[in-house]
mmCIF file of C-alpha atoms in Angstrom:
data_model
loop_
_atom_site.group_PDB
_atom_site.id
_atom_site.type_symbol
_atom_site.label_atom_id
_atom_site.label_comp_id
_atom_site.label_asym_id
_atom_site.label_seq_id
_atom_site.Cartn_x
_atom_site.Cartn_y
_atom_site.Cartn_z
ATOM 1 C CA MET A 536 78.782 146.131 129.726
ATOM 2 C CA THR A 537 80.914 143.368 128.718
ATOM 3 C CA LYS A 538 80.753 142.402 125.192
ATOM 4 C CA ALA A 539 79.545 138.866 124.682
ATOM 5 C CA LYS A 540 82.023 136.593 123.061
ATOM 6 C CA LYS A 541 81.809 134.585 119.697
ATOM 7 C CA LYS A 542 82.491 131.186 118.602
ATOM 8 C CA ALA A 543 84.716 130.746 115.807
ATOM 9 C CA PRO A 544 82.997 129.997 112.836
ATOM 10 C CA PHE A 545 84.486 126.393 112.361
ATOM 11 C CA VAL A 546 83.452 125.711 116.007
ATOM 12 C CA CYS A 547 79.836 126.644 115.265
ATOM 13 C CA PHE A 548 79.813 124.334 112.590
ATOM 14 C CA CYS A 549 81.220 121.427 114.324
ATOM 15 C CA LEU A 550 78.744 121.890 117.035
ATOM 16 C CA GLU A 551 75.929 121.873 114.739
ATOM 17 C CA GLN A 552 77.181 118.632 113.047
ATOM 18 C CA ALA A 553 77.355 117.213 116.397
ATOM 19 C CA ARG A 554 73.420 117.823 116.762
ATOM 20 C CA LEU A 555 72.494 116.820 113.262
ATOM 21 C CA GLN A 556 74.859 113.481 112.972
ATOM 22 C CA PRO A 557 74.238 110.711 115.315
ATOM 23 C CA ARG A 558 77.767 109.353 115.099
ATOM 24 C CA LEU A 559 79.085 112.789 116.204
ATOM 25 C CA LYS A 560 76.757 113.143 119.440
ATOM 26 C CA GLY A 561 78.942 112.951 122.678
ATOM 27 C CA LYS A 562 82.129 113.938 120.923
ATOM 28 C CA SER A 563 84.616 116.580 122.687
ATOM 29 C CA ILE A 564 85.557 119.681 120.666
ATOM 30 C CA PRO A 565 89.109 118.185 119.786
ATOM 31 C CA GLU A 566 87.295 115.213 118.307
ATOM 32 C CA LEU A 567 84.846 117.242 116.591
ATOM 33 C CA VAL A 568 87.596 119.315 114.883
ATOM 34 C CA ASP A 569 89.238 116.246 113.374
ATOM 35 C CA LEU A 570 86.113 114.688 112.251
ATOM 36 C CA CYS A 571 84.668 117.652 110.711
ATOM 37 C CA SER A 572 87.669 119.196 108.882
ATOM 38 C CA ASP A 573 87.064 117.634 105.488
ATOM 39 C CA ASP A 574 83.385 118.395 105.635
ATOM 40 C CA TRP A 575 84.343 122.344 106.646
ATOM 41 C CA ASN A 576 86.818 122.335 103.784
ATOM 42 C CA GLY A 577 83.937 121.035 101.110
ATOM 43 C CA LEU A 578 81.714 124.003 101.909
ATOM 44 C CA SER A 579 81.448 127.135 99.641
ATOM 45 C CA LYS A 580 82.131 130.552 100.688
ATOM 46 C CA SER A 581 78.108 131.370 101.333
ATOM 47 C CA GLU A 582 77.708 128.344 103.338
ATOM 48 C CA ARG A 583 80.731 129.291 105.779
ATOM 49 C CA ASP A 584 79.299 132.813 105.892
ATOM 50 C CA ARG A 585 76.325 131.596 107.669
ATOM 51 C CA PHE A 586 78.657 130.307 110.666
ATOM 52 C CA ALA A 587 80.686 133.573 110.476
ATOM 53 C CA GLN A 588 77.550 135.227 111.630
ATOM 54 C CA ASN A 589 77.558 133.185 114.890
ATOM 55 C CA LYS A 590 75.245 133.627 117.888
ATOM 56 C CA GLN A 591 76.915 134.969 120.973
ATOM 57 C CA ILE A 592 77.685 132.740 123.891
ATOM 58 C CA GLY A 593 75.036 132.687 126.397
ATOM 59 C CA GLU A 594 73.211 130.366 128.821
ATOM 60 C CA THR A 595 71.209 128.539 126.265
ATOM 61 C CA THR A 596 74.077 127.564 124.104
ATOM 62 C CA SER A 597 76.901 125.046 125.068
ATOM 63 C CA PRO A 598 79.468 126.137 127.669
ATOM 64 C CA VAL A 599 82.246 125.770 125.455
ATOM 65 C CA GLU A 600 84.532 128.818 124.995
ATOM 66 C CA SER A 601 87.829 129.480 123.319
ATOM 67 C CA LYS A 602 91.111 129.333 125.219
ATOM 68 C CA LYS A 603 92.324 133.145 126.050
ATOM 69 C CA GLY A 604 94.616 134.036 123.240
ATOM 70 C CA GLU A 605 93.493 131.122 120.922
ATOM 71 C CA ARG A 606 94.503 131.777 117.034
ATOM 72 C CA TYR A 607 92.610 130.451 113.964
ATOM 73 C CA ASP A 608 93.529 129.839 110.579
ATOM 74 C CA SER A 609 91.808 131.212 107.431
ATOM 75 C CA PHE A 610 89.010 128.824 107.496
ATOM 76 C CA GLY A 611 88.435 129.702 111.338
ATOM 77 C CA ARG A 612 89.830 126.227 112.625
ATOM 78 C CA PRO A 613 91.848 126.488 116.175
ATOM 79 C CA LEU A 614 95.588 126.427 115.277
ATOM 80 C CA SER A 615 96.423 124.656 118.462
ATOM 81 C CA PHE A 616 94.205 121.568 117.533
ATOM 82 C CA LEU A 617 95.623 121.682 113.922
ATOM 83 C CA MET A 618 99.231 121.492 115.385
ATOM 84 C CA GLN A 619 97.841 118.700 117.542
ATOM 85 C CA LYS A 620 96.823 116.952 114.722
ATOM 86 C CA GLU A 621 99.735 117.449 112.716
ATOM 87 C CA ARG A 622 102.047 115.881 115.535
ATOM 88 C CA GLU A 623 99.596 113.034 115.512
ATOM 89 C CA THR A 624 99.668 112.437 111.957
ATOM 90 C CA LYS A 625 103.789 112.456 111.921
ATOM 91 C CA GLU A 626 103.710 109.867 114.722
ATOM 92 C CA THR A 627 101.056 107.574 113.072
ATOM 93 C CA ALA A 628 103.468 107.743 109.906
ATOM 94 C CA LYS A 629 106.403 106.411 112.059
ATOM 95 C CA LEU A 630 104.345 103.834 113.398
ATOM 96 C CA ARG A 631 103.022 102.772 109.848
ATOM 97 C CA ARG A 632 106.282 102.420 108.388
ATOM 98 C CA ARG A 633 107.888 100.606 111.222
ATOM 99 C CA ASP A 634 104.684 98.388 110.735
ATOM 100 C CA ILE A 635 105.441 97.609 106.933
ATOM 101 C CA LEU A 636 109.031 96.881 107.876
ATOM 102 C CA GLU A 637 108.085 94.564 110.430
ATOM 103 C CA ARG A 638 105.765 92.417 107.742
ATOM 104 C CA ALA A 639 108.381 92.433 105.488
ATOM 105 C CA GLY A 640 110.660 91.098 107.764
ATOM 106 C CA VAL A 641 108.706 87.859 108.107
ATOM 107 C CA ALA A 642 107.088 87.573 104.764
ATOM 108 C CA HIS A 643 109.626 84.783 103.463
ATOM 109 C CA ASN A 644 109.338 82.768 106.660
ATOM 110 C CA LYS A 645 105.512 81.892 106.608
ATOM 111 C CA LYS A 646 102.706 82.516 104.231
ATOM 112 C CA SER A 647 102.027 86.192 105.530
ATOM 113 C CA ASN A 648 99.278 87.283 103.206
ATOM 114 C CA PHE A 649 99.719 91.089 101.610
ATOM 115 C CA HIS A 650 96.252 92.647 100.651
ATOM 116 C CA PHE A 651 96.392 95.037 97.412
ATOM 117 C CA MET A 652 93.201 97.349 96.612
ATOM 118 C CA ASP A 653 92.215 99.462 93.784
ATOM 119 C CA VAL A 654 89.320 101.777 93.569
ATOM 120 C CA THR A 655 87.949 103.267 90.426
ATOM 121 C CA LEU A 656 85.466 106.200 91.199
ATOM 122 C CA TRP A 657 82.342 107.577 89.650
ATOM 123 C CA VAL A 658 83.043 110.817 90.677
ATOM 124 C CA CYS A 659 84.543 113.145 93.159
ATOM 125 C CA THR A 660 82.661 115.787 94.119
ATOM 126 C CA ASN A 661 83.699 119.553 95.307
ATOM 127 C CA GLU A 662 82.657 118.452 98.969
ATOM 128 C CA GLY A 663 85.345 115.931 98.959
ATOM 129 C CA LYS A 664 82.725 112.818 98.312
ATOM 130 C CA SER A 665 84.183 110.022 96.280
ATOM 131 C CA LEU A 666 81.707 107.643 95.246
ATOM 132 C CA PRO A 667 83.431 104.426 94.134
ATOM 133 C CA ALA A 668 82.542 102.674 90.768
ATOM 134 C CA GLU A 669 84.568 99.158 91.270
ATOM 135 C CA ILE A 670 86.326 97.870 94.212
ATOM 136 C CA ALA A 671 89.121 95.123 93.960
ATOM 137 C CA ILE A 672 91.087 93.190 96.481
ATOM 138 C CA ILE A 673 94.240 90.917 95.811
ATOM 139 C CA VAL A 674 95.403 88.512 98.400
ATOM 140 C CA MET A 675 98.983 87.414 97.743
ATOM 141 C CA ASN A 676 101.896 85.860 99.826
ATOM 142 C CA MET A 677 105.526 85.415 98.946
ATOM 143 C CA ILE A 678 105.339 81.601 98.700
ATOM 144 C CA GLU A 679 102.229 81.049 96.847
ATOM 145 C CA GLY A 680 101.697 84.175 94.964
ATOM 146 C CA ILE A 681 98.164 85.394 94.516
ATOM 147 C CA THR A 682 95.864 83.376 96.061
ATOM 148 C CA GLN A 683 92.431 85.149 96.042
ATOM 149 C CA ARG A 684 90.808 87.955 93.985
ATOM 150 C CA PHE A 685 87.773 89.770 95.127
ATOM 151 C CA VAL A 686 86.109 92.487 92.693
ATOM 152 C CA GLN A 687 82.563 94.459 93.130
ATOM 153 C CA LYS A 688 81.275 96.883 91.054
ATOM 154 C CA ILE A 689 79.004 99.376 93.068
ATOM 155 C CA HIS A 690 75.911 101.014 92.410
ATOM 156 C CA PRO A 691 76.196 104.906 93.229
ATOM 157 C CA GLY A 692 72.641 105.354 94.207
ATOM 158 C CA ARG A 693 71.008 108.615 93.162
ATOM 159 C CA PRO A 694 73.745 110.507 91.301
ATOM 160 C CA PRO A 695 75.013 113.767 93.405
ATOM 161 C CA LEU A 696 72.889 116.756 91.991
ATOM 162 C CA GLY A 697 74.696 118.277 89.089
ATOM 163 C CA TYR A 698 77.277 115.647 88.554
ATOM 164 C CA GLN A 699 75.373 112.941 86.558
ATOM 165 C CA GLY A 700 77.324 114.582 83.531
ATOM 166 C CA ASP A 701 80.815 114.108 85.167
ATOM 167 C CA MET A 702 80.028 110.423 86.060
ATOM 168 C CA LYS A 703 79.064 109.884 82.410
ATOM 169 C CA LYS A 704 82.212 111.407 81.413
ATOM 170 C CA ASN A 705 84.471 109.400 83.841
ATOM 171 C CA SER A 706 82.611 106.302 82.366
ATOM 172 C CA ASP A 707 83.257 107.206 78.955
ATOM 173 C CA ILE A 708 86.829 107.781 79.052
ATOM 174 C CA GLY A 709 87.638 105.741 81.988
ATOM 175 C CA HIS A 710 86.168 102.477 83.704
ATOM 176 C CA GLY A 711 83.206 102.262 81.255
ATOM 177 C CA ILE A 712 80.709 101.243 83.818
ATOM 178 C CA TRP A 713 77.328 102.694 83.697
ATOM 179 C CA LEU A 714 73.744 103.061 85.301
ATOM 180 C CA ASP A 715 72.187 100.844 82.872
ATOM 181 C CA HIS A 716 74.614 97.786 83.765
ATOM 182 C CA GLN A 717 72.092 96.641 86.521
ATOM 183 C CA ASP A 718 73.116 92.925 86.387
ATOM 184 C CA GLU A 719 76.700 94.250 87.501
ATOM 185 C CA LEU A 720 76.022 96.917 89.934
ATOM 186 C CA ASN A 721 75.503 96.128 93.713
ATOM 187 C CA SER A 722 73.542 98.417 95.795
ATOM 188 C CA ASP A 723 73.607 96.213 99.061
ATOM 189 C CA TYR A 724 76.326 98.354 100.607
ATOM 190 C CA LEU A 725 76.369 96.350 103.798
ATOM 191 C CA ALA A 726 77.263 92.943 102.438
ATOM 192 C CA ILE A 727 80.116 94.481 100.417
ATOM 193 C CA VAL A 728 81.431 96.066 103.467
ATOM 194 C CA ASN A 729 80.943 92.855 105.424
ATOM 195 C CA LYS A 730 82.711 91.039 102.663
ATOM 196 C CA ILE A 731 85.558 93.214 102.788
ATOM 197 C CA THR A 732 85.951 93.209 106.611
ATOM 198 C CA ASP A 733 86.009 89.480 106.243
ATOM 199 C CA ILE A 734 88.764 89.397 103.942
ATOM 200 C CA LEU A 735 90.820 91.780 106.080
ATOM 201 C CA THR A 736 90.102 90.231 109.383
ATOM 202 C CA PRO A 737 93.245 89.185 111.090
ATOM 203 C CA GLY A 738 93.825 85.343 111.487
ATOM 204 C CA LYS A 739 95.564 84.018 114.780
ATOM 205 C CA ASP A 740 99.040 84.652 113.356
ATOM 206 C CA ASP A 741 98.325 87.926 111.903
ATOM 207 C CA SER A 742 98.719 91.647 113.547
ATOM 208 C CA PRO A 743 96.324 94.526 112.585
ATOM 209 C CA ALA A 744 97.244 97.828 110.751
ATOM 210 C CA VAL A 745 98.155 100.530 113.020
ATOM 211 C CA GLN A 746 95.093 102.342 114.499
ATOM 212 C CA SER A 747 92.776 99.583 113.076
ATOM 213 C CA LYS A 748 91.379 96.170 113.796
ATOM 214 C CA LEU A 749 91.919 94.970 110.255
ATOM 215 C CA LEU A 750 94.604 94.162 108.279
ATOM 216 C CA PRO A 751 96.511 96.803 106.001
ATOM 217 C CA ILE A 752 95.652 97.162 102.462
ATOM 218 C CA PHE A 753 98.412 98.398 100.074
ATOM 219 C CA VAL A 754 97.602 100.604 97.432
ATOM 220 C CA ALA A 755 99.504 102.520 94.621
ATOM 221 C CA PRO A 756 100.675 105.861 96.395
ATOM 222 C CA SER A 757 99.061 107.821 93.651
ATOM 223 C CA ASP A 758 95.684 106.567 94.537
ATOM 224 C CA LEU A 759 95.958 106.626 98.315
ATOM 225 C CA GLU A 760 93.573 109.441 99.080
ATOM 226 C CA SER A 761 91.073 108.555 96.367
ATOM 227 C CA ILE A 762 90.808 104.823 97.809
ATOM 228 C CA ARG A 763 90.854 106.331 101.225
ATOM 229 C CA ALA A 764 87.687 108.488 100.306
ATOM 230 C CA GLY A 765 85.981 105.890 98.271
ATOM 231 C CA MET A 766 85.741 103.285 101.065
ATOM 232 C CA GLN A 767 84.514 105.894 103.626
ATOM 233 C CA TRP A 768 81.849 106.826 101.251
ATOM 234 C CA LEU A 769 81.005 102.979 100.944
ATOM 235 C CA ILE A 770 80.957 102.694 104.664
ATOM 236 C CA LEU A 771 78.751 105.724 105.348
ATOM 237 C CA ALA A 772 76.398 104.430 102.326
ATOM 238 C CA ALA A 773 76.318 101.177 104.362
ATOM 239 C CA GLY A 774 75.090 102.746 107.612
ATOM 240 C CA GLN A 775 78.442 102.233 109.519
ATOM 241 C CA ASP A 776 81.063 104.275 111.205
ATOM 242 C CA PRO A 777 84.060 104.811 109.761
ATOM 243 C CA SER A 778 86.026 105.267 112.864
ATOM 244 C CA MET A 779 84.594 101.601 113.891
ATOM 245 C CA ILE A 780 85.441 100.152 110.560
ATOM 246 C CA ASN A 781 88.574 101.589 109.710
ATOM 247 C CA ILE A 782 90.244 100.302 106.548
ATOM 248 C CA VAL A 783 93.882 101.503 106.354
ATOM 249 C CA PRO A 784 95.820 101.943 103.269
ATOM 250 C CA TYR A 785 99.526 101.638 103.230
ATOM 251 C CA GLU A 786 101.659 102.713 100.180
ATOM 252 C CA ALA A 787 102.688 99.611 98.045
ATOM 253 C CA HIS A 788 106.081 101.039 97.191
ATOM 254 C CA ILE A 789 107.194 101.283 100.973
ATOM 255 C CA LEU A 790 106.633 97.518 101.049
ATOM 256 C CA LEU A 791 108.586 96.707 97.916
ATOM 257 C CA TRP A 792 111.400 98.496 99.010
ATOM 258 C CA ASP A 793 111.542 97.051 102.530
ATOM 259 C CA LEU A 794 110.956 93.678 101.306
ATOM 260 C CA LEU A 795 114.019 93.959 98.831
ATOM 261 C CA SER A 796 115.996 95.667 101.648
ATOM 262 C CA VAL A 797 115.625 92.549 103.900
ATOM 263 C CA ALA A 798 115.858 90.133 101.223
ATOM 264 C CA PRO A 799 118.789 87.269 101.280
ATOM 265 C CA PHE A 800 119.898 87.603 97.892
ATOM 266 C CA LYS A 801 121.111 90.879 95.885
ATOM 267 C CA THR A 802 120.831 90.130 92.164
ATOM 268 C CA PRO A 803 120.916 92.594 89.078
ATOM 269 C CA GLU A 804 117.210 91.291 88.620
ATOM 270 C CA SER A 805 116.018 92.631 91.876
ATOM 271 C CA ASP A 806 118.084 95.798 92.261
ATOM 272 C CA ILE A 807 116.158 99.082 92.973
ATOM 273 C CA PRO A 808 118.445 101.466 94.358
ATOM 274 C CA THR A 809 115.856 104.069 95.772
ATOM 275 C CA MET A 810 112.505 104.145 97.178
ATOM 276 C CA ASN A 811 111.789 106.693 94.519
ATOM 277 C CA LEU A 812 112.408 103.873 91.864
ATOM 278 C CA ALA A 813 110.304 101.523 93.754
ATOM 279 C CA LYS A 814 107.718 104.062 93.338
ATOM 280 C CA ALA A 815 108.281 104.750 89.807
ATOM 281 C CA HIS A 816 108.113 101.047 89.050
ATOM 282 C CA LEU A 817 104.712 100.442 90.698
ATOM 283 C CA GLU A 818 103.344 103.676 88.963
ATOM 284 C CA GLY A 819 104.890 102.316 85.447
ATOM 285 C CA ILE A 820 103.263 100.711 82.487
ATOM 286 C CA THR A 821 104.757 97.049 83.263
ATOM 287 C CA PHE A 822 101.997 94.369 82.673
ATOM 288 C CA LEU A 823 99.506 96.946 81.447
ATOM 289 C CA ASN A 824 97.812 94.652 78.931
ATOM 290 C CA VAL A 825 97.507 91.534 80.950
ATOM 291 C CA ASP A 826 93.965 90.912 79.742
ATOM 292 C CA GLU A 827 93.706 87.519 81.753
ATOM 293 C CA ALA A 828 94.205 89.352 85.118
ATOM 294 C CA ALA A 829 90.917 91.736 84.315
ATOM 295 C CA CYS A 830 87.293 91.287 85.264
ATOM 296 C CA ASP A 831 85.115 89.497 82.840
ATOM 297 C CA PHE A 832 83.253 92.984 82.183
ATOM 298 C CA HIS A 833 86.464 95.062 81.454
ATOM 299 C CA LYS A 834 87.886 91.895 79.383
ATOM 300 C CA SER A 835 84.983 92.044 76.894
ATOM 301 C CA LYS A 836 85.565 95.778 76.413
ATOM 302 C CA ASP A 837 89.290 95.539 76.042
ATOM 303 C CA SER A 838 89.881 98.050 78.684
ATOM 304 C CA THR A 839 92.803 98.535 81.102
ATOM 305 C CA ASN A 840 90.777 100.880 83.479
ATOM 306 C CA CYS A 841 89.538 97.718 85.591
ATOM 307 C CA ALA A 842 90.121 97.857 89.382
ATOM 308 C CA LEU A 843 90.874 94.015 89.545
ATOM 309 C CA LEU A 844 93.550 94.386 86.984
ATOM 310 C CA LYS A 845 95.382 97.588 88.502
ATOM 311 C CA ALA A 846 95.229 95.401 92.092
ATOM 312 C CA THR A 847 96.680 92.431 90.358
ATOM 313 C CA ARG A 848 99.371 94.556 88.646
ATOM 314 C CA LEU A 849 100.711 95.595 92.060
ATOM 315 C CA ALA A 850 100.993 92.114 93.181
ATOM 316 C CA PHE A 851 102.859 91.127 89.956
ATOM 317 C CA LYS A 852 105.205 93.845 89.978
ATOM 318 C CA ILE A 853 106.200 93.190 93.580
ATOM 319 C CA CYS A 854 106.741 89.417 92.540
ATOM 320 C CA GLU A 855 108.712 90.459 89.640
ATOM 321 C CA PHE A 856 111.332 91.821 91.876
ATOM 322 C CA CYS A 857 110.821 89.662 95.157
ATOM 323 C CA CYS A 858 110.878 86.288 93.278
ATOM 324 C CA PHE A 859 114.609 86.671 92.410
ATOM 325 C CA ALA A 860 115.805 88.578 95.584
ATOM 326 C CA TYR A 861 113.921 85.539 97.687
ATOM 327 C CA ASP A 862 115.015 82.915 95.176
ATOM 328 C CA LEU A 863 111.549 81.560 94.970
ATOM 329 C CA ASP A 864 109.794 79.324 92.398
ATOM 330 C CA ALA A 865 107.915 81.493 90.614
ATOM 331 C CA VAL A 866 104.517 80.252 89.183
ATOM 332 C CA GLU A 867 102.592 81.555 85.953
ATOM 333 C CA GLY A 868 99.563 83.145 87.085
ATOM 334 C CA SER A 869 100.094 83.579 90.539
ATOM 335 C CA HIS A 870 103.720 85.360 90.523
ATOM 336 C CA TYR A 871 103.616 86.749 87.299
ATOM 337 C CA PRO A 872 101.212 86.892 83.962
ATOM 338 C CA SER A 873 101.498 84.452 81.275
ATOM 339 C CA SER A 874 102.651 87.259 78.888
ATOM 340 C CA SER A 875 105.654 87.923 81.109
ATOM 341 C CA THR A 876 109.101 86.630 79.530
ATOM 342 C CA ARG A 877 111.217 87.907 82.321
ATOM 343 C CA PHE A 878 111.055 84.572 84.321
ATOM 344 C CA SER A 879 111.657 82.146 81.476
ATOM 345 C CA ASN A 880 115.310 81.679 81.793
ATOM 346 C CA HIS A 881 115.355 81.795 85.623
ATOM 347 C CA PHE A 882 112.558 79.329 86.656
ATOM 348 C CA ASN A 883 110.843 76.324 85.354
ATOM 349 C CA ALA A 884 107.912 76.150 87.474
ATOM 350 C CA SER A 885 105.626 73.204 86.923
ATOM 351 C CA LYS A 886 102.351 74.434 84.894
ATOM 352 C CA SER A 887 100.651 70.983 85.349
ATOM 353 C CA ASP A 888 99.297 71.650 88.786
ATOM 354 C CA TYR A 889 97.993 75.320 87.860
ATOM 355 C CA LEU A 890 95.193 76.211 85.867
ATOM 356 C CA ASN A 891 95.946 79.308 83.565
ATOM 357 C CA PHE A 892 93.921 82.435 83.512
ATOM 358 C CA SER A 893 93.562 81.981 79.651
ATOM 359 C CA ASN A 894 91.565 78.865 79.601
ATOM 360 C CA GLY A 895 88.772 80.129 81.646
ATOM 361 C CA SER A 896 89.800 78.824 85.035
ATOM 362 C CA ALA A 897 91.844 81.366 87.065
ATOM 363 C CA ALA A 898 94.464 79.917 89.684
ATOM 364 C CA HIS A 899 92.998 82.232 92.065
ATOM 365 C CA SER A 900 89.599 82.215 93.616
ATOM 366 C CA THR A 901 87.502 85.034 92.264
ATOM 367 C CA LEU A 902 84.985 86.580 94.816
ATOM 368 C CA ASN A 903 82.613 88.293 92.413
ATOM 369 C CA CYS A 904 79.173 89.938 92.775
ATOM 370 C CA SER A 905 77.468 86.713 94.301
ATOM 371 C CA PHE A 906 80.753 86.539 96.649
ATOM 372 C CA SER A 907 81.419 82.762 95.375
ATOM 373 C CA SER A 908 84.748 81.691 95.703
ATOM 374 C CA THR A 909 86.874 78.386 94.872
ATOM 375 C CA ASN A 910 89.585 76.474 96.777
ATOM 376 C CA LEU A 911 93.103 76.902 95.259
ATOM 377 C CA LYS A 912 95.485 74.215 94.552
ATOM 378 C CA LYS A 913 98.806 74.758 96.611
ATOM 379 C CA PRO A 914 101.874 74.922 94.713
ATOM 380 C CA HIS A 915 104.686 72.482 95.461
ATOM 381 C CA LEU A 916 107.636 74.113 97.435
#
């Protein structure tokens, strides 16, 4: 009597998820492998053991069977799918690298907007879920500098079981936001997602990010994965499909390197010899205490762990070098903070047309919890 075959534990898990989650219904095994890998990695050993004792394949089960000679990794995932995923990841990375270079090449010819994002987290669970506490987006172009700011604090809903203590610890030593700040926290996740997609929707002269319908966001390289995970949590909490609202993060230090590599001028002030130095520059402490760039909540607490401040610092750091490399008229509050002395001997931009952060009327439009905005005054070129 022929012994019945068994499914690999990971395949059993994928098929179960396809039955339980509406967004996975109708997906093929290769698609399920890609979509369920992170959830599988987050399972404990006891949870995986349940799938290791899988049922035999029979007429009542799915007709999907393993290929002859198929091999699996220690987590029970088919190696062929993992190799295919690795090839696709490398190809996607090449396309995104080319996309950044193309965007840098036209940055000085038109008002091409770059979007910088930062996300602070309530907590990251062992299952890989990252709950965002604050999300900020900065819109900047080379000509005008920063033109728009968006910031939103996120209500986490019911805290994950066993993680409220970690959330409180992260609040105390980090972002300072807590659940009793009800007037600051927004639980309308769908409205937040819709506002973010509005900001990232390409205009008629813009092109979307690779494998997305939205513009890319540029992030600090060390924060890329946490921002990706935080946005995925928010999209799922809004009841949306992350595969349909694909927010693609690009590494900001690559943008800085490419902007300088195609710049028309090479000056000592704009010299960054290697991409690693560009990365170190963006992750350094330059403009750390730019209080006027923080949101009102963190400004009142004298805190630098503010998503809006960190996103603004990314934009300022890129402008710090690119204004010299492109011979731009740098404007205080738009290209650099008022506390900076780096530009004082090189630029004499008029301040009469701009409102300073410090007088309470920022030179940028700020989208806050109510999503209100103000029109900007264009700089003289």
